[in-house]
PDB file of C-alpha atoms in Angstrom:
ATOM      1  CA  MET Y 884     109.454  76.762  63.711  1.00  0.00           C
ATOM      2  CA  SER Y 885     112.863  75.125  62.420  1.00  0.00           C
ATOM      3  CA  SER Y 886     113.601  78.655  61.129  1.00  0.00           C
ATOM      4  CA  GLY Y 887     113.558  79.674  64.521  1.00  0.00           C
ATOM      5  CA  ALA Y 888     110.562  82.797  63.888  1.00  0.00           C
ATOM      6  CA  LEU Y 889     107.549  82.849  65.306  1.00  0.00           C
ATOM      7  CA  SER Y 890     104.525  82.840  63.073  1.00  0.00           C
ATOM      8  CA  PRO Y 891     101.776  86.093  63.421  1.00  0.00           C
ATOM      9  CA  GLY Y 892      99.793  84.983  65.376  1.00  0.00           C
ATOM     10  CA  GLU Y 893     102.699  83.615  67.626  1.00  0.00           C
ATOM     11  CA  ALA Y 894     104.084  86.984  67.799  1.00  0.00           C
ATOM     12  CA  THR Y 895     101.133  88.471  68.756  1.00  0.00           C
ATOM     13  CA  GLU Y 896     100.802  86.802  71.017  1.00  0.00           C
ATOM     14  CA  GLN Y 897     103.892  87.639  72.599  1.00  0.00           C
ATOM     15  CA  LEU Y 898     102.825  91.515  71.763  1.00  0.00           C
ATOM     16  CA  TYR Y 899     100.106  91.147  74.634  1.00  0.00           C
ATOM     17  CA  GLN Y 900     102.280  89.889  77.066  1.00  0.00           C
ATOM     18  CA  THR Y 901     104.290  92.671  76.324  1.00  0.00           C
ATOM     19  CA  GLY Y 902     101.471  95.102  77.053  1.00  0.00           C
ATOM     20  CA  ILE Y 903     100.263  93.267  79.816  1.00  0.00           C
ATOM     21  CA  HIS Y 904     104.112  93.742  81.436  1.00  0.00           C
ATOM     22  CA  HIS Y 905     103.879  97.483  80.115  1.00  0.00           C
ATOM     23  CA  LEU Y 906     100.515  97.947  82.347  1.00  0.00           C
ATOM     24  CA  GLU Y 907     102.136  96.193  85.826  1.00  0.00           C
ATOM     25  CA  GLU Y 908     105.437  97.377  85.493  1.00  0.00           C
ATOM     26  CA  ALA Y 909     106.517  99.624  88.213  1.00  0.00           C
ATOM     27  CA  THR Y 910     106.684 103.416  87.580  1.00  0.00           C
ATOM     28  CA  GLN Y 911     111.023 104.070  88.327  1.00  0.00           C
ATOM     29  CA  LEU Y 912     111.260 101.251  85.629  1.00  0.00           C
ATOM     30  CA  THR Y 913     109.527 102.071  83.024  1.00  0.00           C
ATOM     31  CA  PHE Y 914     110.367 105.762  83.360  1.00  0.00           C
ATOM     32  CA  LEU Y 915     114.029 105.056  83.665  1.00  0.00           C
ATOM     33  CA  LYS Y 916     114.117 101.813  80.588  1.00  0.00           C
ATOM     34  CA  ASN Y 917     112.859 105.025  78.541  1.00  0.00           C
ATOM     35  CA  VAL Y 918     115.200 107.091  79.824  1.00  0.00           C
ATOM     36  CA  TYR Y 919     117.753 105.328  78.215  1.00  0.00           C
ATOM     37  CA  GLY Y 920     115.459 104.086  74.518  1.00  0.00           C
ATOM     38  CA  GLY Y 921     115.419 108.028  74.306  1.00  0.00           C
ATOM     39  CA  LEU Y 922     119.260 108.165  74.811  1.00  0.00           C
ATOM     40  CA  LEU Y 923     120.237 105.601  72.220  1.00  0.00           C
ATOM     41  CA  LEU Y 924     117.359 106.044  69.460  1.00  0.00           C
ATOM     42  CA  SER Y 925     119.169 110.044  69.819  1.00  0.00           C
ATOM     43  CA  PHE Y 926     122.242 108.690  69.259  1.00  0.00           C
ATOM     44  CA  GLY Y 927     120.577 106.900  66.227  1.00  0.00           C
ATOM     45  CA  GLY Y 928     119.680 110.470  65.306  1.00  0.00           C
ATOM     46  CA  LEU Y 929     122.981 111.839  66.038  1.00  0.00           C
ATOM     47  CA  PHE Y 930     124.440 109.379  63.159  1.00  0.00           C
ATOM     48  CA  SER Y 931     121.453 110.009  60.380  1.00  0.00           C
ATOM     49  CA  ILE Y 932     123.125 113.852  61.121  1.00  0.00           C
ATOM     50  CA  ILE Y 933     125.862 113.359  60.664  1.00  0.00           C
ATOM     51  CA  ALA Y 934     126.179 110.980  57.246  1.00  0.00           C
ATOM     52  CA  SER Y 935     123.520 112.973  55.451  1.00  0.00           C
ATOM     53  CA  ALA Y 936     123.869 116.375  56.335  1.00  0.00           C
ATOM     54  CA  GLY Y 937     128.288 116.218  55.611  1.00  0.00           C
ATOM     55  CA  CYS Y 938     127.302 115.447  52.432  1.00  0.00           C
ATOM     56  CA  PRO Y 939     126.179 119.011  51.520  1.00  0.00           C
ATOM     57  CA  GLY Y 940     126.854 119.491  48.002  1.00  0.00           C
ATOM     58  CA  LEU Y 941     125.000 115.421  47.910  1.00  0.00           C
ATOM     59  CA  ASP Y 942     120.928 117.057  48.649  1.00  0.00           C
ATOM     60  CA  GLU Y 943     121.028 119.497  45.808  1.00  0.00           C
ATOM     61  CA  SER Y 944     122.324 116.668  43.034  1.00  0.00           C
ATOM     62  CA  ASN Y 945     120.830 113.890  44.973  1.00  0.00           C
ATOM     63  CA  PRO Y 946     118.952 114.634  47.073  1.00  0.00           C
ATOM     64  CA  GLY Y 947     117.265 110.758  47.226  1.00  0.00           C
ATOM     65  CA  LEU Y 948     120.324 109.622  47.704  1.00  0.00           C
ATOM     66  CA  VAL Y 949     120.553 111.679  51.071  1.00  0.00           C
ATOM     67  CA  ARG Y 950     116.819 110.694  52.666  1.00  0.00           C
ATOM     68  CA  LEU Y 951     118.516 106.532  51.530  1.00  0.00           C
ATOM     69  CA  LEU Y 952     121.616 107.607  53.795  1.00  0.00           C
ATOM     70  CA  GLN Y 953     119.234 108.737  56.625  1.00  0.00           C
ATOM     71  CA  GLY Y 954     117.454 105.135  56.178  1.00  0.00           C
ATOM     72  CA  ILE Y 955     120.102 103.430  56.662  1.00  0.00           C
ATOM     73  CA  THR Y 956     121.706 105.118  59.586  1.00  0.00           C
ATOM     74  CA  PHE Y 957     118.825 106.456  61.995  1.00  0.00           C
ATOM     75  CA  PRO Y 958     117.285 102.745  62.246  1.00  0.00           C
ATOM     76  CA  VAL Y 959     120.398 101.311  63.814  1.00  0.00           C
ATOM     77  CA  GLY Y 960     119.592 103.511  67.287  1.00  0.00           C
ATOM     78  CA  LEU Y 961     115.883 101.036  67.066  1.00  0.00           C
ATOM     79  CA  VAL Y 962     118.040  98.083  66.515  1.00  0.00           C
ATOM     80  CA  VAL Y 963     120.215  99.330  69.630  1.00  0.00           C
ATOM     81  CA  VAL Y 964     117.171 100.299  71.432  1.00  0.00           C
ATOM     82  CA  TYR Y 965     115.192  96.711  71.212  1.00  0.00           C
ATOM     83  CA  PHE Y 966     118.949  94.527  71.814  1.00  0.00           C
ATOM     84  CA  VAL Y 967     119.465  95.909  75.309  1.00  0.00           C
ATOM     85  CA  GLY Y 968     116.218  95.837  76.412  1.00  0.00           C
ATOM     86  CA  ALA Y 969     115.236  99.548  76.635  1.00  0.00           C
ATOM     87  CA  GLU Y 970     111.839 101.248  75.159  1.00  0.00           C
ATOM     88  CA  LEU Y 971     110.092 103.741  73.639  1.00  0.00           C
ATOM     89  CA  PHE Y 972     107.027 105.732  73.631  1.00  0.00           C
ATOM     90  CA  THR Y 973     105.700 104.526  70.077  1.00  0.00           C
ATOM     91  CA  GLY Y 974     105.655 100.815  71.318  1.00  0.00           C
ATOM     92  CA  TYR Y 975     103.034 101.824  73.854  1.00  0.00           C
ATOM     93  CA  PRO Y 976     100.049 102.762  71.702  1.00  0.00           C
ATOM     94  CA  MET Y 977     100.283  98.760  69.819  1.00  0.00           C
ATOM     95  CA  TRP Y 978     100.924  97.845  73.364  1.00  0.00           C
ATOM     96  CA  LEU Y 979      98.091  99.236  75.176  1.00  0.00           C
ATOM     97  CA  ALA Y 980      95.529  98.599  72.445  1.00  0.00           C
ATOM     98  CA  MET Y 981      95.911  95.231  72.377  1.00  0.00           C
ATOM     99  CA  THR Y 982      95.210  95.002  76.093  1.00  0.00           C
ATOM    100  CA  ALA Y 983      92.235  97.366  76.667  1.00  0.00           C
ATOM    101  CA  LEU Y 984      90.290  95.286  73.183  1.00  0.00           C
ATOM    102  CA  GLN Y 985      90.909  92.638  75.392  1.00  0.00           C
ATOM    103  CA  ARG Y 986      89.461  94.685  78.207  1.00  0.00           C
ATOM    104  CA  ARG Y 987      93.156  94.435  80.246  1.00  0.00           C
ATOM    105  CA  GLY Y 988      93.590  96.569  83.146  1.00  0.00           C
ATOM    106  CA  ARG Y 989      92.301  99.940  84.314  1.00  0.00           C
ATOM    107  CA  PRO Y 990      92.347 103.451  82.675  1.00  0.00           C
ATOM    108  CA  ILE Y 991      95.435 105.066  85.388  1.00  0.00           C
ATOM    109  CA  GLU Y 992      98.396 102.217  84.208  1.00  0.00           C
ATOM    110  CA  TYR Y 993      97.394 102.993  80.172  1.00  0.00           C
ATOM    111  CA  VAL Y 994      97.495 107.655  81.518  1.00  0.00           C
ATOM    112  CA  ARG Y 995     100.772 106.454  84.052  1.00  0.00           C
ATOM    113  CA  GLY Y 996     102.321 104.039  80.633  1.00  0.00           C
ATOM    114  CA  LEU Y 997     101.721 106.693  77.794  1.00  0.00           C
ATOM    115  CA  ALA Y 998     103.049 109.752  80.175  1.00  0.00           C
ATOM    116  CA  VAL Y 999     105.819 107.792  81.926  1.00  0.00           C
ATOM    117  CA  SER Y1000     107.892 106.473  78.691  1.00  0.00           C
ATOM    118  CA  TRP Y1001     106.553 109.840  76.764  1.00  0.00           C
ATOM    119  CA  LEU Y1002     108.699 111.257  79.452  1.00  0.00           C
ATOM    120  CA  GLY Y1003     111.578 109.132  79.883  1.00  0.00           C
ATOM    121  CA  ASN Y1004     112.282 109.150  76.527  1.00  0.00           C
ATOM    122  CA  LEU Y1005     111.598 113.184  76.197  1.00  0.00           C
ATOM    123  CA  VAL Y1006     114.404 112.926  78.999  1.00  0.00           C
ATOM    124  CA  GLY Y1007     116.987 110.570  77.061  1.00  0.00           C
ATOM    125  CA  ALA Y1008     116.987 112.829  74.186  1.00  0.00           C
ATOM    126  CA  LEU Y1009     117.420 116.299  75.736  1.00  0.00           C
ATOM    127  CA  LEU Y1010     120.352 114.440  77.068  1.00  0.00           C
ATOM    128  CA  VAL Y1011     121.947 114.052  74.206  1.00  0.00           C
ATOM    129  CA  ALA Y1012     120.064 116.671  71.775  1.00  0.00           C
ATOM    130  CA  THR Y1013     122.528 119.443  74.934  1.00  0.00           C
ATOM    131  CA  SER Y1014     125.534 117.293  76.269  1.00  0.00           C
ATOM    132  CA  PHE Y1015     126.733 114.681  73.184  1.00  0.00           C
ATOM    133  CA  SER Y1016     125.078 117.141  70.200  1.00  0.00           C
ATOM    134  CA  TYR Y1017     125.569 120.991  71.443  1.00  0.00           C
ATOM    135  CA  LEU Y1018     127.916 121.205  74.611  1.00  0.00           C
ATOM    136  CA  SER Y1019     129.880 118.802  72.749  1.00  0.00           C
ATOM    137  CA  ASN Y1020     130.399 120.795  69.521  1.00  0.00           C
ATOM    138  CA  THR Y1021     129.388 117.918  67.537  1.00  0.00           C
ATOM    139  CA  LEU Y1022     126.447 119.432  65.093  1.00  0.00           C
ATOM    140  CA  THR Y1023     127.348 123.261  65.860  1.00  0.00           C
ATOM    141  CA  GLU Y1024     130.057 122.908  62.618  1.00  0.00           C
ATOM    142  CA  GLU Y1025     128.783 123.302  59.630  1.00  0.00           C
ATOM    143  CA  PRO Y1026     127.966 121.392  57.786  1.00  0.00           C
ATOM    144  CA  TYR Y1027     125.554 119.347  60.559  1.00  0.00           C
ATOM    145  CA  ARG Y1028     124.331 122.777  61.523  1.00  0.00           C
ATOM    146  CA  SER Y1029     122.571 123.938  58.369  1.00  0.00           C
ATOM    147  CA  GLY Y1030     121.550 120.561  58.012  1.00  0.00           C
ATOM    148  CA  LEU Y1031     119.805 119.481  61.149  1.00  0.00           C
ATOM    149  CA  VAL Y1032     118.973 123.493  60.941  1.00  0.00           C
ATOM    150  CA  ALA Y1033     117.225 122.544  57.213  1.00  0.00           C
ATOM    151  CA  GLU Y1034     115.504 119.441  57.694  1.00  0.00           C
ATOM    152  CA  VAL Y1035     113.338 120.484  61.357  1.00  0.00           C
ATOM    153  CA  THR Y1036     112.735 123.777  59.698  1.00  0.00           C
ATOM    154  CA  GLU Y1037     111.489 121.865  56.165  1.00  0.00           C
ATOM    155  CA  ASP Y1038     109.920 119.007  58.062  1.00  0.00           C
ATOM    156  CA  ILE Y1039     107.985 121.132  61.130  1.00  0.00           C
ATOM    157  CA  VAL Y1040     108.383 124.865  60.660  1.00  0.00           C
ATOM    158  CA  ASP Y1041     107.021 125.159  56.810  1.00  0.00           C
ATOM    159  CA  ALA Y1042     104.815 121.992  57.002  1.00  0.00           C
ATOM    160  CA  ALA Y1043     100.936 121.860  57.806  1.00  0.00           C
ATOM    161  CA  TRP Y1044      99.886 120.734  61.463  1.00  0.00           C
ATOM    162  CA  ALA Y1045      97.798 118.332  59.477  1.00  0.00           C
ATOM    163  CA  VAL Y1046      99.923 117.383  56.764  1.00  0.00           C
ATOM    164  CA  ILE Y1047     102.755 116.445  60.180  1.00  0.00           C
ATOM    165  CA  PHE Y1048      99.921 114.491  62.013  1.00  0.00           C
ATOM    166  CA  LEU Y1049      99.216 112.651  58.331  1.00  0.00           C
ATOM    167  CA  ARG Y1050     102.999 111.399  58.096  1.00  0.00           C
ATOM    168  CA  ALA Y1051     103.349 110.587  61.915  1.00  0.00           C
ATOM    169  CA  ILE Y1052     100.513 107.545  61.215  1.00  0.00           C
ATOM    170  CA  ALA Y1053     102.614 106.249  58.641  1.00  0.00           C
ATOM    171  CA  CYS Y1054     105.380 106.971  60.727  1.00  0.00           C
ATOM    172  CA  GLY Y1055     103.697 104.993  63.375  1.00  0.00           C
ATOM    173  CA  CYS Y1056     102.336 101.605  61.606  1.00  0.00           C
ATOM    174  CA  LEU Y1057     105.812 101.541  60.304  1.00  0.00           C
ATOM    175  CA  VAL Y1058     107.714 101.078  63.348  1.00  0.00           C
ATOM    176  CA  THR Y1059     105.391  99.386  65.415  1.00  0.00           C
ATOM    177  CA  LEU Y1060     105.384  96.822  62.308  1.00  0.00           C
ATOM    178  CA  ALA Y1061     109.143  96.976  62.857  1.00  0.00           C
ATOM    179  CA  MET Y1062     108.811  96.013  66.819  1.00  0.00           C
ATOM    180  CA  PHE Y1063     106.392  93.761  65.496  1.00  0.00           C
ATOM    181  CA  MET Y1064     109.096  91.546  63.276  1.00  0.00           C
ATOM    182  CA  GLY Y1065     111.327  91.959  65.952  1.00  0.00           C
ATOM    183  CA  THR Y1066     109.400  90.064  68.242  1.00  0.00           C
ATOM    184  CA  GLN Y1067     109.098  87.269  65.064  1.00  0.00           C
ATOM    185  CA  ASN Y1068     111.890  86.716  64.586  1.00  0.00           C
ATOM    186  CA  GLY Y1069     114.346  84.665  66.674  1.00  0.00           C
ATOM    187  CA  ASP Y1070     118.266  85.188  65.559  1.00  0.00           C
ATOM    188  CA  GLY Y1071     119.714  88.332  65.923  1.00  0.00           C
ATOM    189  CA  ILE Y1072     120.703  89.128  62.196  1.00  0.00           C
ATOM    190  CA  SER Y1073     117.141  88.602  61.601  1.00  0.00           C
ATOM    191  CA  LYS Y1074     115.841  90.095  64.452  1.00  0.00           C
ATOM    192  CA  ALA Y1075     117.849  93.387  63.480  1.00  0.00           C
ATOM    193  CA  LEU Y1076     116.715  93.435  59.934  1.00  0.00           C
ATOM    194  CA  GLY Y1077     113.008  93.004  61.296  1.00  0.00           C
ATOM    195  CA  LEU Y1078     113.686  95.330  62.832  1.00  0.00           C
ATOM    196  CA  HIS Y1079     115.344  98.244  60.126  1.00  0.00           C
ATOM    197  CA  LEU Y1080     113.332  96.979  57.401  1.00  0.00           C
ATOM    198  CA  PRO Y1081     109.930  99.058  58.303  1.00  0.00           C
ATOM    199  CA  PHE Y1082     112.053 101.898  60.241  1.00  0.00           C
ATOM    200  CA  PHE Y1083     114.202 102.460  57.022  1.00  0.00           C
ATOM    201  CA  LEU Y1084     111.489 102.777  54.761  1.00  0.00           C
ATOM    202  CA  ALA Y1085     110.194 105.459  57.129  1.00  0.00           C
ATOM    203  CA  THR Y1086     112.469 106.996  57.765  1.00  0.00           C
ATOM    204  CA  THR Y1087     113.470 107.265  53.984  1.00  0.00           C
ATOM    205  CA  ALA Y1088     110.096 109.146  53.669  1.00  0.00           C
ATOM    206  CA  ARG Y1089     110.642 111.251  56.631  1.00  0.00           C
ATOM    207  CA  PHE Y1090     107.945 110.439  58.590  1.00  0.00           C
ATOM    208  CA  PRO Y1091     108.391 111.478  61.326  1.00  0.00           C
ATOM    209  CA  HIS Y1092     109.147 110.095  64.837  1.00  0.00           C
ATOM    210  CA  THR Y1093     108.133 110.831  68.820  1.00  0.00           C
ATOM    211  CA  VAL Y1094     111.606 110.202  70.058  1.00  0.00           C
ATOM    212  CA  LYS Y1095     113.675 111.137  66.820  1.00  0.00           C
ATOM    213  CA  TYR Y1096     112.103 115.178  66.828  1.00  0.00           C
ATOM    214  CA  MET Y1097     112.234 115.222  70.695  1.00  0.00           C
ATOM    215  CA  TYR Y1098     115.968 114.752  69.331  1.00  0.00           C
ATOM    216  CA  TYR Y1099     115.962 116.294  66.219  1.00  0.00           C
ATOM    217  CA  ALA Y1100     113.973 119.671  66.947  1.00  0.00           C
ATOM    218  CA  SER Y1101     115.245 120.240  70.444  1.00  0.00           C
ATOM    219  CA  ALA Y1102     118.615 119.839  68.860  1.00  0.00           C
ATOM    220  CA  GLY Y1103     117.897 122.405  66.271  1.00  0.00           C
ATOM    221  CA  MET Y1104     116.125 124.927  67.891  1.00  0.00           C
ATOM    222  CA  MET Y1105     119.921 125.097  70.108  1.00  0.00           C
ATOM    223  CA  MET Y1106     121.568 125.696  66.741  1.00  0.00           C
ATOM    224  CA  GLY Y1107     118.953 127.781  66.090  1.00  0.00           C
ATOM    225  CA  ALA Y1108     116.424 126.485  63.811  1.00  0.00           C
ATOM    226  CA  PRO Y1109     113.349 128.978  64.319  1.00  0.00           C
ATOM    227  CA  LEU Y1110     110.996 126.935  66.470  1.00  0.00           C
ATOM    228  CA  SER Y1111     110.186 128.161  70.025  1.00  0.00           C
ATOM    229  CA  VAL Y1112     109.165 126.541  72.616  1.00  0.00           C
ATOM    230  CA  GLY Y1113     105.884 126.358  71.928  1.00  0.00           C
ATOM    231  CA  GLY Y1114     106.095 125.663  68.248  1.00  0.00           C
ATOM    232  CA  PHE Y1115     108.119 123.057  69.835  1.00  0.00           C
ATOM    233  CA  LEU Y1116     104.556 121.305  71.832  1.00  0.00           C
ATOM    234  CA  TRP Y1117     101.800 122.535  69.494  1.00  0.00           C
ATOM    235  CA  LYS Y1118     103.891 122.250  66.331  1.00  0.00           C
ATOM    236  CA  CYS Y1119     106.260 119.263  66.429  1.00  0.00           C
ATOM    237  CA  MET Y1120     105.464 117.232  69.369  1.00  0.00           C
ATOM    238  CA  LEU Y1121     101.238 117.239  69.370  1.00  0.00           C
ATOM    239  CA  PRO Y1122     100.565 116.098  65.760  1.00  0.00           C
ATOM    240  CA  ILE Y1123     103.691 113.501  66.018  1.00  0.00           C
ATOM    241  CA  THR Y1124     102.629 112.356  69.416  1.00  0.00           C
ATOM    242  CA  LEU Y1125      99.016 111.786  67.908  1.00  0.00           C
ATOM    243  CA  GLY Y1126      99.640 110.977  64.874  1.00  0.00           C
ATOM    244  CA  ASN Y1127     102.342 108.302  65.785  1.00  0.00           C
ATOM    245  CA  THR Y1128     100.001 106.623  68.747  1.00  0.00           C
ATOM    246  CA  ILE Y1129      96.891 106.867  66.169  1.00  0.00           C
ATOM    247  CA  GLY Y1130      99.517 104.475  63.438  1.00  0.00           C
ATOM    248  CA  GLY Y1131     100.304 102.443  66.292  1.00  0.00           C
ATOM    249  CA  ALA Y1132      97.449 101.888  68.113  1.00  0.00           C
ATOM    250  CA  VAL Y1133      95.221 101.794  64.892  1.00  0.00           C
ATOM    251  CA  PHE Y1134      97.605  99.918  62.021  1.00  0.00           C
ATOM    252  CA  THR Y1135      99.589  97.338  64.136  1.00  0.00           C
ATOM    253  CA  GLY Y1136      97.705  96.604  67.604  1.00  0.00           C
ATOM    254  CA  ALA Y1137      94.229  96.218  66.643  1.00  0.00           C
ATOM    255  CA  TYR Y1138      94.851  94.483  63.156  1.00  0.00           C
ATOM    256  CA  ASN Y1139      97.090  92.180  64.688  1.00  0.00           C
ATOM    257  CA  TRP Y1140      94.714  91.427  68.009  1.00  0.00           C
ATOM    258  CA  TRP Y1141      91.616  91.163  65.244  1.00  0.00           C
ATOM    259  CA  VAL Y1142      93.128  89.257  63.463  1.00  0.00           C
ATOM    260  CA  PHE Y1143      94.849  87.318  65.358  1.00  0.00           C
ATOM    261  CA  MET Y1144      93.182  87.060  68.878  1.00  0.00           C
ATOM    262  CA  TYR Y1145      89.409  87.953  68.333  1.00  0.00           C
ATOM    263  CA  CYS Y1146      88.384  86.027  64.695  1.00  0.00           C
ATOM    264  CA  GLU Y1147      90.475  83.356  66.717  1.00  0.00           C
ATOM    265  CA  ASP Y1148      88.997  83.615  70.025  1.00  0.00           C
ATOM    266  CA  GLN Y1149      85.370  83.199  68.325  1.00  0.00           C
ATOM    267  CA  LYS Y1150      87.031  79.348  67.095  1.00  0.00           C
ATOM    268  CA  ALA Y1151      88.859  78.411  70.268  1.00  0.00           C
ATOM    269  CA  PRO Y1152      87.586  80.766  73.231  1.00  0.00           C
ATOM    270  CA  ASP Y1153      89.919  79.582  76.134  1.00  0.00           C
ATOM    271  CA  ARG Y1154      93.198  80.029  73.415  1.00  0.00           C
ATOM    272  CA  PHE Y1155      94.590  83.203  75.228  1.00  0.00           C
ATOM    273  CA  ASP Y1156      92.424  81.991  79.010  1.00  0.00           C
ATOM    274  CA  GLY Y1157      96.482  80.726  79.460  1.00  0.00           C
ATOM    275  CA  LEU Y1158      98.203  84.049  78.487  1.00  0.00           C
ATOM    276  CA  ASP Y1159      96.578  85.983  81.878  1.00  0.00           C
ATOM    277  CA  GLY Y1160      98.761  83.940  84.052  1.00  0.00           C
ATOM    278  CA  GLY Y1161      95.063  83.885  87.031  1.00  0.00           C
ATOM    279  CA  SER Y1162      95.900  88.159  86.845  1.00  0.00           C
ATOM    280  CA  ASP Y1163      93.658  90.434  85.970  1.00  0.00           C
ATOM    281  CA  GLY Y1164      96.776  93.676  85.505  1.00  0.00           C
ATOM    282  CA  GLY Y1165      94.903  95.345  87.924  1.00  0.00           C
ATOM    283  CA  ALA Y1166      91.513  95.161  86.537  1.00  0.00           C
TER     284      ALA Y1166
END
């Protein structure tokens, strides 16, 4: 196309190819790319905390404006992750849902990809939380410390498990939609906007993102948030990870597979044969 943008069907083909790549990717490469992705997205989180918590009086008089500040700043991390070729766990449910529906790969490859990406992101997020937020005293001073503690307390500690889970589904849908739009657009500015806008919606609504709360919750615990390690795993990571997985796999991965691959396959059964490249993806 003259604009350099892919059609939704062409972008779906690209996402499917990405899923095949992740099924076959070496474990150490998956881990390192996700460590770097967790680190970069956490820097976006650090930027968001400084921008929003740095105006403590604004939260009482104009809470919507504080949400907008978070929505504008946090997605910068996602844009950087995408541009440098790092990875985030939240993209894997979308990619792997498409490959699973195409009956590619083995179960162990799916388990490995999801587990290694999640652990890699956690390592990157903990590195930023400990070294660049706590030990560096970047967030230990007021009003940043109390702002982070208040947000973790409100969004995780005081929220019901089911509420966190439902909100995480919405985030999984929006963040994978951002990645879809980033894939769809060709030039740098369009890619950045495509990545930013859906994640802007998710961040403004404070829909929880797995890697965001790997960083927010761990840093908040260091700053004094009333959250234990057990609470971090059960009340924070479990519902957010499950919700993001369902949102990305169903609302973006399965939807695009059904509309642009399965339905089109009924009309042209050989359309996607060339995407397999003669490989069965380890099946």
